[in-house]
Amino acid sequence: MRHAKVKKRQTEEDKVYQSKLVTKFINRMMKDGKKSVAEKAFYDSFELLKKEGDPLQIFELALNNVGPKIEVKARRVGGASYQVPQDVRGDRRISLAIRWVLEAARARSNKDFHNFSEKLAVEFLEASRNEGAAIKKRDTIHRMAEANRAFSHFRF
């Protein structure tokens, strides 16, 4: 890089569970700067998860399950583009997991679930059991990396 290294911003812990991961999830979930709305939906989904067990544990397990271990990146070598499999760093793994869980929860039908917190709770439960749309997305990424393993020698 030509310019100075960008300092990583530290997120504060949330008020209820004292977890930075929860804060990151809520911030990513937030739309149009409405943090209180996002917090309410998130904590409501945790209330629904209390029937199944410790909601924080289910949440962390879900994000660990969804996070990909390997992904493909496009690399140009001699005029051709190759999909080169690469390991996923810890912070990128978490951010991808958060993004995919939210994407899967938003894609759920409104006919089956009455509000977003219900969708989110079900998505957390399914992801913690290695099921659901977010897990399917992770498996697709892993399959793609496995299929392009022949190009792994282009990795730097």
PDB file of C-alpha atoms in Angstrom:
ATOM      1  CA  MET A   1       0.000   0.000   0.000  1.00  0.00           C
ATOM      2  CA  ARG A   2       1.207   3.488  -0.793  1.00  0.00           C
ATOM      3  CA  HIS A   3      -0.512   5.148   2.139  1.00  0.00           C
ATOM      4  CA  ALA A   4      -0.487   4.490   5.859  1.00  0.00           C
ATOM      5  CA  LYS A   5      -2.051   1.318   7.208  1.00  0.00           C
ATOM      6  CA  VAL A   6      -5.687   1.839   8.197  1.00  0.00           C
ATOM      7  CA  LYS A   7      -6.293   1.321  11.903  1.00  0.00           C
ATOM      8  CA  LYS A   8      -8.971  -1.220  12.724  1.00  0.00           C
ATOM      9  CA  ARG A   9     -11.902   0.308  14.591  1.00  0.00           C
ATOM     10  CA  GLN A  10     -12.783  -1.383  17.866  1.00  0.00           C
ATOM     11  CA  THR A  11     -16.455  -2.108  18.469  1.00  0.00           C
ATOM     12  CA  GLU A  12     -17.857  -1.697  21.948  1.00  0.00           C
ATOM     13  CA  GLU A  13     -19.550  -4.541  23.780  1.00  0.00           C
ATOM     14  CA  ASP A  14     -23.346  -4.558  23.775  1.00  0.00           C
ATOM     15  CA  LYS A  15     -25.267  -3.611  26.916  1.00  0.00           C
ATOM     16  CA  VAL A  16     -27.085  -6.889  27.533  1.00  0.00           C
ATOM     17  CA  TYR A  17     -24.619  -9.697  26.722  1.00  0.00           C
ATOM     18  CA  GLN A  18     -21.278  -7.810  26.855  1.00  0.00           C
ATOM     19  CA  SER A  19     -20.270  -9.323  23.520  1.00  0.00           C
ATOM     20  CA  LYS A  20     -18.485  -7.572  20.657  1.00  0.00           C
ATOM     21  CA  LEU A  21     -19.863 -10.155  18.239  1.00  0.00           C
ATOM     22  CA  VAL A  22     -23.432  -9.189  19.152  1.00  0.00           C
ATOM     23  CA  THR A  23     -22.596  -5.516  18.551  1.00  0.00           C
ATOM     24  CA  LYS A  24     -21.088  -6.313  15.143  1.00  0.00           C
ATOM     25  CA  PHE A  25     -24.173  -8.297  14.199  1.00  0.00           C
ATOM     26  CA  ILE A  26     -26.560  -5.538  15.293  1.00  0.00           C
ATOM     27  CA  ASN A  27     -24.541  -2.894  13.421  1.00  0.00           C
ATOM     28  CA  ARG A  28     -24.620  -4.994  10.247  1.00  0.00           C
ATOM     29  CA  MET A  29     -28.342  -5.646  10.694  1.00  0.00           C
ATOM     30  CA  MET A  30     -29.157  -1.956  11.102  1.00  0.00           C
ATOM     31  CA  LYS A  31     -30.811  -0.128   8.197  1.00  0.00           C
ATOM     32  CA  ASP A  32     -30.814   3.656   7.690  1.00  0.00           C
ATOM     33  CA  GLY A  33     -29.032   4.227  11.017  1.00  0.00           C
ATOM     34  CA  LYS A  34     -31.940   2.890  13.080  1.00  0.00           C
ATOM     35  CA  LYS A  35     -29.944   1.067  15.701  1.00  0.00           C
ATOM     36  CA  SER A  36     -32.706   0.861  18.307  1.00  0.00           C
ATOM     37  CA  VAL A  37     -34.963  -0.932  15.799  1.00  0.00           C
ATOM     38  CA  ALA A  38     -32.178  -3.400  14.968  1.00  0.00           C
ATOM     39  CA  GLU A  39     -31.424  -3.975  18.668  1.00  0.00           C
ATOM     40  CA  LYS A  40     -35.091  -4.640  19.426  1.00  0.00           C
ATOM     41  CA  ALA A  41     -35.395  -7.200  16.622  1.00  0.00           C
ATOM     42  CA  PHE A  42     -32.147  -8.906  17.666  1.00  0.00           C
ATOM     43  CA  TYR A  43     -32.997  -9.124  21.372  1.00  0.00           C
ATOM     44  CA  ASP A  44     -36.540 -10.322  20.512  1.00  0.00           C
ATOM     45  CA  SER A  45     -35.013 -13.146  18.495  1.00  0.00           C
ATOM     46  CA  PHE A  46     -32.856 -14.018  21.535  1.00  0.00           C
ATOM     47  CA  GLU A  47     -36.022 -14.131  23.664  1.00  0.00           C
ATOM     48  CA  LEU A  48     -37.463 -16.681  21.230  1.00  0.00           C
ATOM     49  CA  LEU A  49     -34.215 -18.688  21.392  1.00  0.00           C
ATOM     50  CA  LYS A  50     -34.338 -18.925  25.203  1.00  0.00           C
ATOM     51  CA  LYS A  51     -36.827 -21.809  24.794  1.00  0.00           C
ATOM     52  CA  GLU A  52     -34.119 -23.833  23.025  1.00  0.00           C
ATOM     53  CA  GLY A  53     -31.270 -23.067  25.437  1.00  0.00           C
ATOM     54  CA  ASP A  54     -28.657 -20.366  25.954  1.00  0.00           C
ATOM     55  CA  PRO A  55     -29.258 -17.883  23.090  1.00  0.00           C
ATOM     56  CA  LEU A  56     -25.708 -16.472  23.109  1.00  0.00           C
ATOM     57  CA  GLN A  57     -24.266 -19.968  22.784  1.00  0.00           C
ATOM     58  CA  ILE A  58     -26.650 -20.817  19.906  1.00  0.00           C
ATOM     59  CA  PHE A  59     -25.746 -17.504  18.202  1.00  0.00           C
ATOM     60  CA  GLU A  60     -21.983 -18.085  18.468  1.00  0.00           C
ATOM     61  CA  LEU A  61     -22.287 -21.701  17.326  1.00  0.00           C
ATOM     62  CA  ALA A  62     -24.408 -20.598  14.356  1.00  0.00           C
ATOM     63  CA  LEU A  63     -21.828 -18.000  13.255  1.00  0.00           C
ATOM     64  CA  ASN A  64     -18.981 -20.509  13.687  1.00  0.00           C
ATOM     65  CA  ASN A  65     -20.838 -23.062  11.569  1.00  0.00           C
ATOM     66  CA  VAL A  66     -21.693 -20.586   8.804  1.00  0.00           C
ATOM     67  CA  GLY A  67     -18.215 -19.025   8.539  1.00  0.00           C
ATOM     68  CA  PRO A  68     -16.315 -20.490   5.555  1.00  0.00           C
ATOM     69  CA  LYS A  69     -12.853 -21.955   6.049  1.00  0.00           C
ATOM     70  CA  ILE A  70     -11.823 -21.542   2.411  1.00  0.00           C
ATOM     71  CA  GLU A  71     -13.031 -19.394  -0.506  1.00  0.00           C
ATOM     72  CA  VAL A  72     -12.064 -18.652  -4.113  1.00  0.00           C
ATOM     73  CA  LYS A  73     -10.550 -15.408  -5.324  1.00  0.00           C
ATOM     74  CA  ALA A  74     -10.125 -14.394  -8.953  1.00  0.00           C
ATOM     75  CA  ARG A  75      -6.484 -14.138  -9.976  1.00  0.00           C
ATOM     76  CA  ARG A  76      -5.213 -12.986 -13.365  1.00  0.00           C
ATOM     77  CA  VAL A  77      -2.276 -14.997 -14.653  1.00  0.00           C
ATOM     78  CA  GLY A  78      -1.047 -14.408 -18.192  1.00  0.00           C
ATOM     79  CA  GLY A  79      -4.291 -12.994 -19.531  1.00  0.00           C
ATOM     80  CA  ALA A  80      -6.481 -15.720 -18.053  1.00  0.00           C
ATOM     81  CA  SER A  81      -8.539 -15.450 -14.883  1.00  0.00           C
ATOM     82  CA  TYR A  82      -8.376 -18.344 -12.446  1.00  0.00           C
ATOM     83  CA  GLN A  83     -10.508 -19.009  -9.385  1.00  0.00           C
ATOM     84  CA  VAL A  84      -7.803 -19.634  -6.791  1.00  0.00           C
ATOM     85  CA  PRO A  85      -8.814 -21.207  -3.451  1.00  0.00           C
ATOM     86  CA  GLN A  86      -7.539 -19.342  -0.385  1.00  0.00           C
ATOM     87  CA  ASP A  87      -7.963 -19.665   3.365  1.00  0.00           C
ATOM     88  CA  VAL A  88     -10.316 -17.153   4.986  1.00  0.00           C
ATOM     89  CA  ARG A  89      -8.924 -14.883   7.720  1.00  0.00           C
ATOM     90  CA  GLY A  90     -10.731 -14.799  11.059  1.00  0.00           C
ATOM     91  CA  ASP A  91     -12.317 -11.348  10.787  1.00  0.00           C
ATOM     92  CA  ARG A  92     -13.430 -11.907   7.173  1.00  0.00           C
ATOM     93  CA  ARG A  93     -14.869 -15.282   8.176  1.00  0.00           C
ATOM     94  CA  ILE A  94     -17.011 -13.641  10.855  1.00  0.00           C
ATOM     95  CA  SER A  95     -18.170 -10.826   8.574  1.00  0.00           C
ATOM     96  CA  LEU A  96     -19.136 -13.294   5.822  1.00  0.00           C
ATOM     97  CA  ALA A  97     -21.040 -15.418   8.345  1.00  0.00           C
ATOM     98  CA  ILE A  98     -22.945 -12.373   9.630  1.00  0.00           C
ATOM     99  CA  ARG A  99     -23.748 -11.262   6.076  1.00  0.00           C
ATOM    100  CA  TRP A 100     -24.972 -14.711   5.007  1.00  0.00           C
ATOM    101  CA  VAL A 101     -27.144 -15.253   8.101  1.00  0.00           C
ATOM    102  CA  LEU A 102     -28.815 -11.863   7.596  1.00  0.00           C
ATOM    103  CA  GLU A 103     -29.270 -12.515   3.880  1.00  0.00           C
ATOM    104  CA  ALA A 104     -30.873 -15.901   4.602  1.00  0.00           C
ATOM    105  CA  ALA A 105     -33.145 -14.456   7.308  1.00  0.00           C
ATOM    106  CA  ARG A 106     -34.313 -11.613   5.047  1.00  0.00           C
ATOM    107  CA  ALA A 107     -35.030 -14.092   2.234  1.00  0.00           C
ATOM    108  CA  ARG A 108     -37.423 -16.141   4.392  1.00  0.00           C
ATOM    109  CA  SER A 109     -41.089 -15.855   3.479  1.00  0.00           C
ATOM    110  CA  ASN A 110     -43.364 -13.428   5.319  1.00  0.00           C
ATOM    111  CA  LYS A 111     -46.199 -15.921   5.091  1.00  0.00           C
ATOM    112  CA  ASP A 112     -44.519 -18.316   7.544  1.00  0.00           C
ATOM    113  CA  PHE A 113     -43.014 -15.732   9.907  1.00  0.00           C
ATOM    114  CA  HIS A 114     -44.758 -12.608  11.183  1.00  0.00           C
ATOM    115  CA  ASN A 115     -41.705 -10.477  11.980  1.00  0.00           C
ATOM    116  CA  PHE A 116     -37.968 -10.326  11.381  1.00  0.00           C
ATOM    117  CA  SER A 117     -37.020 -11.497  14.875  1.00  0.00           C
ATOM    118  CA  GLU A 118     -38.814 -14.809  14.246  1.00  0.00           C
ATOM    119  CA  LYS A 119     -36.962 -15.230  10.945  1.00  0.00           C
ATOM    120  CA  LEU A 120     -33.662 -14.465  12.656  1.00  0.00           C
ATOM    121  CA  ALA A 121     -34.300 -16.872  15.546  1.00  0.00           C
ATOM    122  CA  VAL A 122     -35.128 -19.729  13.164  1.00  0.00           C
ATOM    123  CA  GLU A 123     -32.060 -18.965  11.053  1.00  0.00           C
ATOM    124  CA  PHE A 124     -29.804 -19.037  14.157  1.00  0.00           C
ATOM    125  CA  LEU A 125     -31.338 -22.360  15.237  1.00  0.00           C
ATOM    126  CA  GLU A 126     -30.923 -23.953  11.820  1.00  0.00           C
ATOM    127  CA  ALA A 127     -27.377 -22.654  11.406  1.00  0.00           C
ATOM    128  CA  SER A 128     -26.418 -24.028  14.826  1.00  0.00           C
ATOM    129  CA  ARG A 129     -27.695 -27.436  13.633  1.00  0.00           C
ATOM    130  CA  ASN A 130     -25.785 -27.143  10.311  1.00  0.00           C
ATOM    131  CA  GLU A 131     -28.974 -26.633   8.294  1.00  0.00           C
ATOM    132  CA  GLY A 132     -30.586 -23.710   6.489  1.00  0.00           C
ATOM    133  CA  ALA A 133     -29.848 -21.306   3.656  1.00  0.00           C
ATOM    134  CA  ALA A 134     -26.707 -19.764   5.201  1.00  0.00           C
ATOM    135  CA  ILE A 135     -25.130 -23.220   5.592  1.00  0.00           C
ATOM    136  CA  LYS A 136     -26.086 -24.023   2.000  1.00  0.00           C
ATOM    137  CA  LYS A 137     -24.247 -20.862   0.899  1.00  0.00           C
ATOM    138  CA  ARG A 138     -21.140 -21.926   2.858  1.00  0.00           C
ATOM    139  CA  ASP A 139     -21.256 -25.393   1.305  1.00  0.00           C
ATOM    140  CA  THR A 140     -21.483 -23.871  -2.179  1.00  0.00           C
ATOM    141  CA  ILE A 141     -18.382 -21.763  -1.508  1.00  0.00           C
ATOM    142  CA  HIS A 142     -16.500 -24.803  -0.157  1.00  0.00           C
ATOM    143  CA  ARG A 143     -17.534 -26.903  -3.175  1.00  0.00           C
ATOM    144  CA  MET A 144     -16.293 -24.174  -5.525  1.00  0.00           C
ATOM    145  CA  ALA A 145     -12.946 -24.043  -3.720  1.00  0.00           C
ATOM    146  CA  GLU A 146     -12.665 -27.829  -3.849  1.00  0.00           C
ATOM    147  CA  ALA A 147     -13.422 -27.862  -7.596  1.00  0.00           C
ATOM    148  CA  ASN A 148     -10.704 -25.261  -8.268  1.00  0.00           C
ATOM    149  CA  ARG A 149      -8.067 -26.913  -6.087  1.00  0.00           C
ATOM    150  CA  ALA A 150      -5.958 -27.517  -9.210  1.00  0.00           C
ATOM    151  CA  PHE A 151      -5.228 -23.758  -9.366  1.00  0.00           C
ATOM    152  CA  SER A 152      -4.052 -23.486  -5.769  1.00  0.00           C
ATOM    153  CA  HIS A 153      -0.434 -23.196  -6.947  1.00  0.00           C
ATOM    154  CA  PHE A 154      -1.272 -19.648  -8.214  1.00  0.00           C
ATOM    155  CA  ARG A 155      -1.753 -18.568  -4.599  1.00  0.00           C
ATOM    156  CA  PHE A 156       0.901 -16.188  -3.247  1.00  0.00           C
TER     157      PHE A 156
END
